[in-house]
XYZ file of C-alpha atoms in Angstrom:
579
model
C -48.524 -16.836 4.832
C -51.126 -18.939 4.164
C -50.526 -22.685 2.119
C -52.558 -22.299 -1.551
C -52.947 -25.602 -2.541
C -55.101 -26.708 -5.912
C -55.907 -30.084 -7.266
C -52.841 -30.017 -10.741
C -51.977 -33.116 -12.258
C -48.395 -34.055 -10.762
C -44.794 -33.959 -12.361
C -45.377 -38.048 -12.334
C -47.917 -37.450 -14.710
C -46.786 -35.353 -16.739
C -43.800 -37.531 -16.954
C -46.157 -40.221 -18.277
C -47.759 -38.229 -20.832
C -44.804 -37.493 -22.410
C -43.401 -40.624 -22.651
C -45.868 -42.217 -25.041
C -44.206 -40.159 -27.044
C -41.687 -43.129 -27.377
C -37.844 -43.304 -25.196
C -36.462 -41.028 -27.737
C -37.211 -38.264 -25.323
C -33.051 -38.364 -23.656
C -31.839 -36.841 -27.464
C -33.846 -33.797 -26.467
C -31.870 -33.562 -23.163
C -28.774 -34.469 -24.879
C -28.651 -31.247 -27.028
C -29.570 -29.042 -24.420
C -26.801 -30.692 -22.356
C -24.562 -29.966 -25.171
C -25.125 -25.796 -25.853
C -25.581 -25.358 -21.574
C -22.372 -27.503 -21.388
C -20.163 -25.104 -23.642
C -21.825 -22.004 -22.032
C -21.229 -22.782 -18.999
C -17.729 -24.320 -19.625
C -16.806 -20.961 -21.041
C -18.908 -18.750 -18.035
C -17.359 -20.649 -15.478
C -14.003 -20.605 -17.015
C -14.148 -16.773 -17.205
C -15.759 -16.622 -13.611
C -12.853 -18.229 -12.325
C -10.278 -16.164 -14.275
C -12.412 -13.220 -12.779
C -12.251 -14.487 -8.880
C -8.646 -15.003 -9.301
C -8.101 -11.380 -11.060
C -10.616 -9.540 -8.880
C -8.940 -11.486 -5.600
C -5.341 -10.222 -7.119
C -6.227 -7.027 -7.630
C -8.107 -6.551 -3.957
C -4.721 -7.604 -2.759
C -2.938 -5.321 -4.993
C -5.106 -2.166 -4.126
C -4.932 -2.960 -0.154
C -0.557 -3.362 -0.574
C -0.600 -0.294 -2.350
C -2.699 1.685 -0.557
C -0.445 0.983 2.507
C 2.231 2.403 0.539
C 0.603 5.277 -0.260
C -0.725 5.482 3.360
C 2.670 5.178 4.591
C 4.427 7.695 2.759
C 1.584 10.429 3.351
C 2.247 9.475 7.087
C 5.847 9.848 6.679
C 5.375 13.509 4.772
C 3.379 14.334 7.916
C 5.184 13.493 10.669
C 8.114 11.590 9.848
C 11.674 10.556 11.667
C 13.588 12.500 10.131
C 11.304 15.014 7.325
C 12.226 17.684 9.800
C 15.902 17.498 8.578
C 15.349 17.579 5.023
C 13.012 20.670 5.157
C 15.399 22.646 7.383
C 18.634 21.441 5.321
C 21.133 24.749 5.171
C 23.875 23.395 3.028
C 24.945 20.488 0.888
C 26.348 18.269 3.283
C 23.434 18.787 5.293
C 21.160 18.023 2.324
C 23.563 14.329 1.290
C 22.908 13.220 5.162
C 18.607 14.411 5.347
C 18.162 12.451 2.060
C 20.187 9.759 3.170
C 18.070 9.291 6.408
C 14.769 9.627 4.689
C 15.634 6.807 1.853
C 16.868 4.665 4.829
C 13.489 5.418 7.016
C 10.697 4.766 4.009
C 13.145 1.996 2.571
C 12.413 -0.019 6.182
C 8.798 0.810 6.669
C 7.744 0.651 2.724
C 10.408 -2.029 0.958
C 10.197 -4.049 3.692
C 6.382 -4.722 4.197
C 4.528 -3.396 1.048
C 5.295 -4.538 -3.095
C 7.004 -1.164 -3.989
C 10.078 -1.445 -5.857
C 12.090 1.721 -4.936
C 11.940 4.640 -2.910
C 13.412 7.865 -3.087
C 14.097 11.147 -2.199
C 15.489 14.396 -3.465
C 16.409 18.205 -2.415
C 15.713 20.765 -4.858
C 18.156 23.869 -4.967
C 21.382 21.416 -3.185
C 20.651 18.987 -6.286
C 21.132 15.492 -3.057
C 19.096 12.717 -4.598
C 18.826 9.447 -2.368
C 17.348 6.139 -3.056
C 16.866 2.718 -1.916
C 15.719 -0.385 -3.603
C 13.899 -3.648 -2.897
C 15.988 -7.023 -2.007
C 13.532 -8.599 -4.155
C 13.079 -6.260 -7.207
C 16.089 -7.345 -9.237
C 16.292 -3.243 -10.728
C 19.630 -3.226 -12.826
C 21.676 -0.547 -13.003
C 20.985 1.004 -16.093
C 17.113 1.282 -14.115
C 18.703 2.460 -11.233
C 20.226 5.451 -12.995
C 17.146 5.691 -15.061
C 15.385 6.748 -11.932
C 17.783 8.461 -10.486
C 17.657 10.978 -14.233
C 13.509 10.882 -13.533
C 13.961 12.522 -10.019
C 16.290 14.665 -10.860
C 14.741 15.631 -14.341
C 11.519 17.068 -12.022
C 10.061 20.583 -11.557
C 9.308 21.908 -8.261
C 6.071 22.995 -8.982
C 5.010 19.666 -10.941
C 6.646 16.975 -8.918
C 3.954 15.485 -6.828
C 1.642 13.139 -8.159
C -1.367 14.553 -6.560
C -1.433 11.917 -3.806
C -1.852 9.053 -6.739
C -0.789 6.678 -8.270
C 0.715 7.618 -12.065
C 2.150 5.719 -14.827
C 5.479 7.017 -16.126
C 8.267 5.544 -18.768
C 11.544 5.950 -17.075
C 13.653 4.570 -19.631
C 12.427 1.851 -21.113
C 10.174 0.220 -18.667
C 7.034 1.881 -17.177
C 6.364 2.491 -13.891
C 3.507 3.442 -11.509
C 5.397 6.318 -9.273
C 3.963 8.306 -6.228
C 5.215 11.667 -5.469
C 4.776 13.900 -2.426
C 6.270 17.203 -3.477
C 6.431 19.904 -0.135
C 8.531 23.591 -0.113
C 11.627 22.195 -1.662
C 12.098 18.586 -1.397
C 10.237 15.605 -2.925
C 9.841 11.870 -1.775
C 8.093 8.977 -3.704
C 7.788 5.435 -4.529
C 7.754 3.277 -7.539
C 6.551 -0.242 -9.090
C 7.103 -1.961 -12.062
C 3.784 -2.216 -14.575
C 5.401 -5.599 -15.426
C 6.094 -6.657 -11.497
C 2.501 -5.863 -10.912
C 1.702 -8.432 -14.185
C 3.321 -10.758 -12.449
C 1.513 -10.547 -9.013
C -1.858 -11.986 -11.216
C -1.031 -15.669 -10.883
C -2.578 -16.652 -13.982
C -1.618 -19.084 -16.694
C -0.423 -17.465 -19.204
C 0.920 -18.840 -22.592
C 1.125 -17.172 -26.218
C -2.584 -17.316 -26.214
C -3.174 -15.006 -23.069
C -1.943 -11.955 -21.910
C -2.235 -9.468 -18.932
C -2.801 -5.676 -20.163
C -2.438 -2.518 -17.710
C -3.113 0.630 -20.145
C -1.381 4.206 -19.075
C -2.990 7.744 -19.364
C -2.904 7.658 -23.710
C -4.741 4.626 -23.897
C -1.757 2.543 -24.618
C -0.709 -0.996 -23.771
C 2.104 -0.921 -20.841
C 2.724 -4.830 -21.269
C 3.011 -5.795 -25.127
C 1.747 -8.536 -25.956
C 0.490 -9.718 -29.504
C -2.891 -11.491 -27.829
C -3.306 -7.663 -26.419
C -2.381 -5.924 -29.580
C -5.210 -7.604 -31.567
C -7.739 -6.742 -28.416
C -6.486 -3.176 -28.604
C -9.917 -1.160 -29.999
C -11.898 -3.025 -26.668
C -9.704 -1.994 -23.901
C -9.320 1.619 -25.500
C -13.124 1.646 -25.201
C -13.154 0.543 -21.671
C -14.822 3.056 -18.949
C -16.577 0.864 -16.656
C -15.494 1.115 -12.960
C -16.261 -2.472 -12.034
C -15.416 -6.384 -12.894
C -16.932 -8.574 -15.813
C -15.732 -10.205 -18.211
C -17.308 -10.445 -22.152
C -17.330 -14.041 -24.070
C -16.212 -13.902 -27.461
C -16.440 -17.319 -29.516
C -13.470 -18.608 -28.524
C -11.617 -15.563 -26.205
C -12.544 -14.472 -23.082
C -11.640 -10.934 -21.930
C -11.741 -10.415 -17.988
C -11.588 -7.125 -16.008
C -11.832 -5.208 -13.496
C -11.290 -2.279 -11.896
C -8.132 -0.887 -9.453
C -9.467 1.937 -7.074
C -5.748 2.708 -6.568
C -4.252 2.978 -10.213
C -7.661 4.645 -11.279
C -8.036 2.376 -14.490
C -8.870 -1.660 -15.019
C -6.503 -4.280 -15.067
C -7.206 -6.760 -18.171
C -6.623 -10.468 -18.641
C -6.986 -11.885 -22.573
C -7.484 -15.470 -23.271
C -8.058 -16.603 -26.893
C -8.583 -20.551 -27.534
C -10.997 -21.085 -25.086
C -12.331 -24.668 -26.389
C -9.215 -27.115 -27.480
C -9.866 -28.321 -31.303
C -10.913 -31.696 -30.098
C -13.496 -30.550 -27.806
C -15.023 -28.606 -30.877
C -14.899 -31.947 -33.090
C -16.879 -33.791 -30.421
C -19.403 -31.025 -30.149
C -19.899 -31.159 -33.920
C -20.154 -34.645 -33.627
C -23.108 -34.750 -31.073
C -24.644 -31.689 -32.911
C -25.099 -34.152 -36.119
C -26.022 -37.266 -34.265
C -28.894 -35.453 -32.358
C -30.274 -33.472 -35.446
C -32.792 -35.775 -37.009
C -33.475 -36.520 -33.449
C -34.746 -32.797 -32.529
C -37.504 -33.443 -34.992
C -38.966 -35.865 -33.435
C -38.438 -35.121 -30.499
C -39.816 -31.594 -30.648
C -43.622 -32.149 -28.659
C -42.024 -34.024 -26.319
C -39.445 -32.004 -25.362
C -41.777 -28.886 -25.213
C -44.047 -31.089 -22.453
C -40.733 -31.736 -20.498
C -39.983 -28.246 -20.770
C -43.451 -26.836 -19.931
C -43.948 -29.519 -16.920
C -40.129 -29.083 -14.958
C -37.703 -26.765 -16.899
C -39.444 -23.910 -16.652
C -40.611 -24.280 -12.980
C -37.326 -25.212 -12.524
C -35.869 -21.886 -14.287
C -37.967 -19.727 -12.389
C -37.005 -21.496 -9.258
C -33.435 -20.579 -9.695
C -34.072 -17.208 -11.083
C -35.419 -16.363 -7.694
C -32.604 -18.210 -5.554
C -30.624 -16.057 -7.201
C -32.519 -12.889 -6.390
C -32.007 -13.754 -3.200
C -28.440 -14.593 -2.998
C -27.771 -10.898 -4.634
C -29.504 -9.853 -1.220
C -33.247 -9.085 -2.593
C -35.208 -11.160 -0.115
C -38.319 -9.389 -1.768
C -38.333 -11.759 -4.601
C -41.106 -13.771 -4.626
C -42.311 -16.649 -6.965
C -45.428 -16.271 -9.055
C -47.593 -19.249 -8.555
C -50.830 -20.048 -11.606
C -52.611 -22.727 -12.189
C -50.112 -23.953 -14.648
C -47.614 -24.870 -12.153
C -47.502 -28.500 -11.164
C -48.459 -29.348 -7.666
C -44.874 -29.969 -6.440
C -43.447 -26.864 -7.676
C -46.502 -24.894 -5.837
C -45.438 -26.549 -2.713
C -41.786 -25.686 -2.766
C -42.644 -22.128 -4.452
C -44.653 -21.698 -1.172
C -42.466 -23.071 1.056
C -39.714 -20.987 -0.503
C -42.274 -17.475 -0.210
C -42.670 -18.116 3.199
C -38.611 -18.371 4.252
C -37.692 -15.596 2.376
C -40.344 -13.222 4.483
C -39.461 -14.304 7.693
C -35.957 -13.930 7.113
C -36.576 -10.498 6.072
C -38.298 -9.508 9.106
C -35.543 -11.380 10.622
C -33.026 -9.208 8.852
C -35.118 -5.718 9.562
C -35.440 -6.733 13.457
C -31.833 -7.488 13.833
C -30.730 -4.135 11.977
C -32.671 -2.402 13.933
C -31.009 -3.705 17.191
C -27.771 -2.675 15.639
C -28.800 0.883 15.190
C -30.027 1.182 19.192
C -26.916 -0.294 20.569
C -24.645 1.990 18.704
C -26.997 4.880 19.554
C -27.031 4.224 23.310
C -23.168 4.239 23.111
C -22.694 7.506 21.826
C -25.606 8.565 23.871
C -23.358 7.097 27.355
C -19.899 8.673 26.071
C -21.942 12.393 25.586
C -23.045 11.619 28.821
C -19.483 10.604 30.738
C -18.602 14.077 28.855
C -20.870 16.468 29.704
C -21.122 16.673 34.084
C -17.768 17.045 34.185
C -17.834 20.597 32.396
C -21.147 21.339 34.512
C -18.763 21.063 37.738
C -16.858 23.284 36.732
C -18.891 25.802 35.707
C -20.996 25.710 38.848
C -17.128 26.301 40.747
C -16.412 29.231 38.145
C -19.845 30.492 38.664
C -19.326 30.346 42.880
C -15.746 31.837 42.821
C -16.918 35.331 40.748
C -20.103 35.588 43.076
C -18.310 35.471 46.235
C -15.589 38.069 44.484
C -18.829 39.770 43.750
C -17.881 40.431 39.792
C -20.981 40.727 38.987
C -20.618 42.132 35.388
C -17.863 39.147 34.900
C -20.755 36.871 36.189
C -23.307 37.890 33.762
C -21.085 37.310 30.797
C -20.254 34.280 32.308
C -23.666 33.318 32.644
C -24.678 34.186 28.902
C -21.438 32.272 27.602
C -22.599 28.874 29.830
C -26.533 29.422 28.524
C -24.552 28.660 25.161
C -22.788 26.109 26.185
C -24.962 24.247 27.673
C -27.682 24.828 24.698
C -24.932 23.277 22.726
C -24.289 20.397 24.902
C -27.858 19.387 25.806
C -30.328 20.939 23.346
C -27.934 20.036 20.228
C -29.715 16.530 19.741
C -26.958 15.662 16.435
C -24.210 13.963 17.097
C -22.260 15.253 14.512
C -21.671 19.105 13.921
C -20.247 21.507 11.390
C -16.532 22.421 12.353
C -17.365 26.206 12.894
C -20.260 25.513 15.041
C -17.598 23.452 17.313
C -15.079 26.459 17.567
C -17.879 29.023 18.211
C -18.306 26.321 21.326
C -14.586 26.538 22.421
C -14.716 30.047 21.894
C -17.518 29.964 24.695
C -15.712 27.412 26.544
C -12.690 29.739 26.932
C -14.573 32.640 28.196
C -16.054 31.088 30.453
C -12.451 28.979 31.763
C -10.320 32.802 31.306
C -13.685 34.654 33.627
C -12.387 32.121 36.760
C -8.965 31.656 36.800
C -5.803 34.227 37.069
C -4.192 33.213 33.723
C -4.921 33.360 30.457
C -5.539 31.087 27.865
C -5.238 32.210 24.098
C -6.460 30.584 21.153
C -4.807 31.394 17.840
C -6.863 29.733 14.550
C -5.456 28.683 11.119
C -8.523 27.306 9.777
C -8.857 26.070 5.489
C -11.911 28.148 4.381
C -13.568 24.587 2.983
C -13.310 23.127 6.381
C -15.332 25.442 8.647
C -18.356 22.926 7.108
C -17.062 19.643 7.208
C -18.577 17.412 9.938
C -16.911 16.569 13.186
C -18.029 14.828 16.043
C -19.215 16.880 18.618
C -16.933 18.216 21.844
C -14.052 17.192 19.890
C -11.867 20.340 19.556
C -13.359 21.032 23.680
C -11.855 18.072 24.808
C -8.337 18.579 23.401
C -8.477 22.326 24.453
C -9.715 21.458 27.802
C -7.267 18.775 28.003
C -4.342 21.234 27.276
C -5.757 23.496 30.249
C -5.966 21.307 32.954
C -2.757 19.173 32.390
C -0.805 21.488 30.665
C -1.207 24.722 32.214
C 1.786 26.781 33.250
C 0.874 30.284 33.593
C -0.644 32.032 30.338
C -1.584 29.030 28.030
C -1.373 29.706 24.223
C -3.316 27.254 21.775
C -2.787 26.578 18.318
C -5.448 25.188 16.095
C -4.652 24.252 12.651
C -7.529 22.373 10.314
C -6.795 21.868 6.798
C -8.013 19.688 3.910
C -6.170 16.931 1.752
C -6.751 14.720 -0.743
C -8.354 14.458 -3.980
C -12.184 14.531 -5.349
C -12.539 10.687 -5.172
C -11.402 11.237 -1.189
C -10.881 13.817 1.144
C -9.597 13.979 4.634
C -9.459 16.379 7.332
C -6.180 17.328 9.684
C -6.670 18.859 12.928
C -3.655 19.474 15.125
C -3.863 21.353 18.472
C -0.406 22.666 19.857
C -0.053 24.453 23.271
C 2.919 26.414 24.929
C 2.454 23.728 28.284
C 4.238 21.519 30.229
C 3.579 18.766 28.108
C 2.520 15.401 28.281
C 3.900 12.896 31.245
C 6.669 10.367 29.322
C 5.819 7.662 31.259
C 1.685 8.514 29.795
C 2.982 8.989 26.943
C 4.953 5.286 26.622
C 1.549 3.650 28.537
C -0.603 5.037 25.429
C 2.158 3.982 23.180
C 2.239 0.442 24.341
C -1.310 -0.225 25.476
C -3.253 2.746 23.485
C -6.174 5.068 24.483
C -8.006 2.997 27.308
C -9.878 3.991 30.247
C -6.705 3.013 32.454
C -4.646 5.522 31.132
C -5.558 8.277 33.799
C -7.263 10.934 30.695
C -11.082 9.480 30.642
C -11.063 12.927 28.043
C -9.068 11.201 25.629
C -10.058 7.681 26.128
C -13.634 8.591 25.916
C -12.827 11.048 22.704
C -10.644 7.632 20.802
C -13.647 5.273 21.733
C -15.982 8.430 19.905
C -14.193 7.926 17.076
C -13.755 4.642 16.706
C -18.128 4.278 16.668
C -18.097 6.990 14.126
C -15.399 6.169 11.570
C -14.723 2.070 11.985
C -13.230 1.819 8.731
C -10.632 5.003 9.589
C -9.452 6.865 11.843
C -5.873 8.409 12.918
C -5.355 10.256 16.557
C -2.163 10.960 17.888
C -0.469 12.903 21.043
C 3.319 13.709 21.267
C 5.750 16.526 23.146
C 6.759 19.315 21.061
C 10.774 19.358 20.920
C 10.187 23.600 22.373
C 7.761 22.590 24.747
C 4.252 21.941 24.869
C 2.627 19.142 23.621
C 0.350 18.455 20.373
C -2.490 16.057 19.558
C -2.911 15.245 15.774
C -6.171 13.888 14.403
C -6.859 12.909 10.843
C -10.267 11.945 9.665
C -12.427 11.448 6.674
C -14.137 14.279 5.859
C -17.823 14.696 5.562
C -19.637 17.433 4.144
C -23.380 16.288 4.412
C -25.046 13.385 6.054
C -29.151 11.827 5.110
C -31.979 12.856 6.135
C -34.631 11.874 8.081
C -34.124 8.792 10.566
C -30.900 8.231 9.534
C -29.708 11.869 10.576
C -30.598 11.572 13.804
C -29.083 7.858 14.320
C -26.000 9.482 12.948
């Protein structure tokens, strides 16, 4: 960008000009030091307040979103859940309860901020639970609880996989249930434990205030009894705070308790401070007068350069490096410069910014392009030994079906430019991909389907139901292979994830695989370049989550479990094809 330069008369000046107006000029600086010295007392006061709450809360949403995460792992595939579903008698249901509160009491108690855990058996009335070393729960709590679980329906139990306030007794909790055939297991915190995790100063003139489902105040307080009409009115998913003479109300949102989290602090300003101000405010009145066409040179020459100046610094620090600053003739010469100066950075760096995002976008392409890649010969060799075998058996009317079934697989495979693919477009593949694996060997492999309705649309990653079922037939082969394939949906509207486990009849998985992925994970030195290649898929296309797991079946077989967010529609245009 070109340097506009003009010949304007210099801040030194117009500092000049204004100061034949006589040295009385500093009482026009002095009252505007006064009102931007109480606003921003009280907007930095609340900012901080804020960036301690929002930094609280961010730690309180990740701790109890482990939690959650835990126990929904647990439900799924935990040490001893088998036991408690499969419970015959009473005995039987005492010791499955027992072993569940003793398995979520050392993998939730011990590394997350819930308070108790339990469990219960419907129909052998067993109830189990465990409690934190560091919750301090009395007894009279303890049985409290104990009449909550027991006091559930069947049908109503769960919580919907979130987090719900409850009174049990006479303290409130946030509880989550996970309610399954007949047996439930949950968690539970304290509203007033989670107070306490905001490490705020409070005295008689502040208060922390959580509100539950009816719009009412779970910590009392009398600062948030006075305050009750504003939170009630509340709806805003997101942090702020409002400034109210004196009081300061701070909130934000929890994405894990689904509702904000307040701190109320009246007295902002101590008495004294408010005597000074008055003080100033009548010393500096008579002075405003006179001080009136001075101050409006001052504030014509620098302030409002200067304000315009910082309104686009901040512009930029929100991330808009379009901002730009409007230069005129009016503008002393200085301020031009920098206002150019400043023009100029902020379009390079956005050209800097497009050029490096860009670069991001190729790399990640050409890795998913080279995994594809490692995928696809190896299922051409194959074929081509398939294709050989029923020529030289001269099966011709096998071959031709054989042939039609590959033309779709490899339409799928090379002509199928998106990476990402509905789920029923994937099993149509494998139900290729079988046909073509049953037309060239003497056994037979079945595939049995238990697929949710919603799910047949959700988005997977391409090849991945082929590379577990392909993975099953060459390693786990034993005759006739049977294949189960189970997808279903969980979760709420907010978020939903998908479940695929694949189950064959096989031999299995090698232990001593099995402890080498345990220990070291899914790498290319495991001996399955399937797999490894399949985890390092899924790591490019979910970074934030994803969940895949292999394990022996206690009949026989083995089963690989994978859990991922699911997506029902990705954008258009450039981005659709990066994706």
């Amino acid at each position: 960008m070109k340097k506009q330069t003009s010949h304007k008369l210099s801040i030194k000046r117009w500092v000049i000009l204004t100061l034949i107006f006589g040295f009385v000029a500093t009482a026009g600086a002095v009252i505007i030091d006064i009102d931007y010295s109480m606003r921003q007392l009280k907007n930095e006061t609340a900012a901080q307040y804020l960036s301690i709450l929002n930094m609280q809360r961010e730690s309180l949403d990740t701790d109890i979103g482990k939690a959650s995460a835990i126990l929904l792992s647990y439900k799924m595939s935990g040490k001893h859940i088998n036991q408690l579903i499969n419970c015959k008698d009473k005995n039987e249901a005492y010791f499955a309860v027992t072993n569940v509160t003793s398995d979520l009491e050392s993998q939730i108690l011990n590394s997350t901020i819930s308070e108790i855990v339990y469990a219960y058996k419907f129909g052998f009335d067993r109830f189990g639970i465990a409690l934190s070393s560091t919750s301090h729960i009395s007894s009279a709590e303890k049985l409290a609880v104990k009449d909550y679980v027991e006091s559930l329906e069947r049908e109503t139990a769960g919580t919907n996989y979130m987090w719900k306030p409850c009174l049990i007794g006479d303290e409130w909790y946030f509880v989550y249930n996970i309610a399954d055939r007949d047996y439930v297991i949950g968690q539970g915190i304290r509203v007033k434990t989670i107070a306490s995790l905001f490490q705020m100063k409070l005295d008689d003139n502040s208060s922390i205030a959580v509100l539950n489902d009816q719009e009412e105040n779970m910590i009392d307080s009398v600062v948030a009894r006075n305050n009750n009409q504003f939170l009630k009115n509340y709806t805003e998913r997101y942090s702020s705070y409002n400034i109210y003479e004196d009081q300061i109300i701070v909130y934000t949102y929890s994405l894990n308790l689904y509702r904000p989290i307040f701190f109320i602090k009246d007295g902002l300003l101590s008495q004294n401070f408010l005597n000074i101000v008055r003080l100033l405010w009548s010393t500096v009145f008579f002075i405003i007068i006179i001080c009136f066409i001075i101050f409006n040179n001052i504030t014509f020459a620098i302030l409002r350069p200067v304000k315009a100046l910082n309104k686009c610094l901040e512009s930029i620090r929100d991330g808009n490096l379009k901002a730009k600053i409007p230069i005129d003739s009016s503008v002393p010469r200085e301020f031009s410069d920098v206002y150019n100066t400043l023009n100029e950075m902020t379009s390079r760096i956005q050209e800097l910014k497009i050029e490096s995002y860009e670069s991001e976008l190729k790399r990640t392409h050409y890795e998913l392009q080279f995994l594809s890649i490692q995928i696809e010969p190896h299922f051409y060799l194959n074929s081509m030994k398939y294709i050989y075998a029923l020529a030289q058996t001269k099966q011709y009317e096998t071959l031709k079906s054989m042939i039609l079934n590959l033309a779709d697989c490899f339409r799928y495979l090379t002509y199928d430019n998106e990476k990402m693919v509905p789920l029923q477009k994937e099993l149509e593949h494998v139900e290729h991909y079988l046909t073509i694996t049953n037309s060239g060997s003497p056994s037979c492999v079945k595939i049995f389907l238990s697929v949710h309705p919603h799910a047949k649309e959700a988005l997977v990653p391409k090849l991945l139901v082929q590379t577990f079922v392909e993975n099953s037939i060459k390693y786990g082969a034993n005759g006739n292979l049977e294949i189960d394939i189970d997808v279903q949906l969980y979760g709420d509207d907010c978020e939903q994830f998908l479940q695929l486990r694949i189950s064959d009849n096989g031999k299995g998985f090698d232990e001593v695989y099995l402890s080498e992925i345990r220990k070291n994970g899914f790498n290319d030195q495991s001996g399955r370049i399937g797999l490894s290649n399949l985890y390092n898929r899924l790591k490019l296309f979910y970074p934030d989550y994803n969940y895949l797991t292999i394990y022996n079946n206690e009949n026989g077989g083995a089963t690989a479990e994978v859990i991922l967010p699911a997506v029902f529609s990705v954008k258009t245009g450039k981005e659709t094809s990066e994706a």
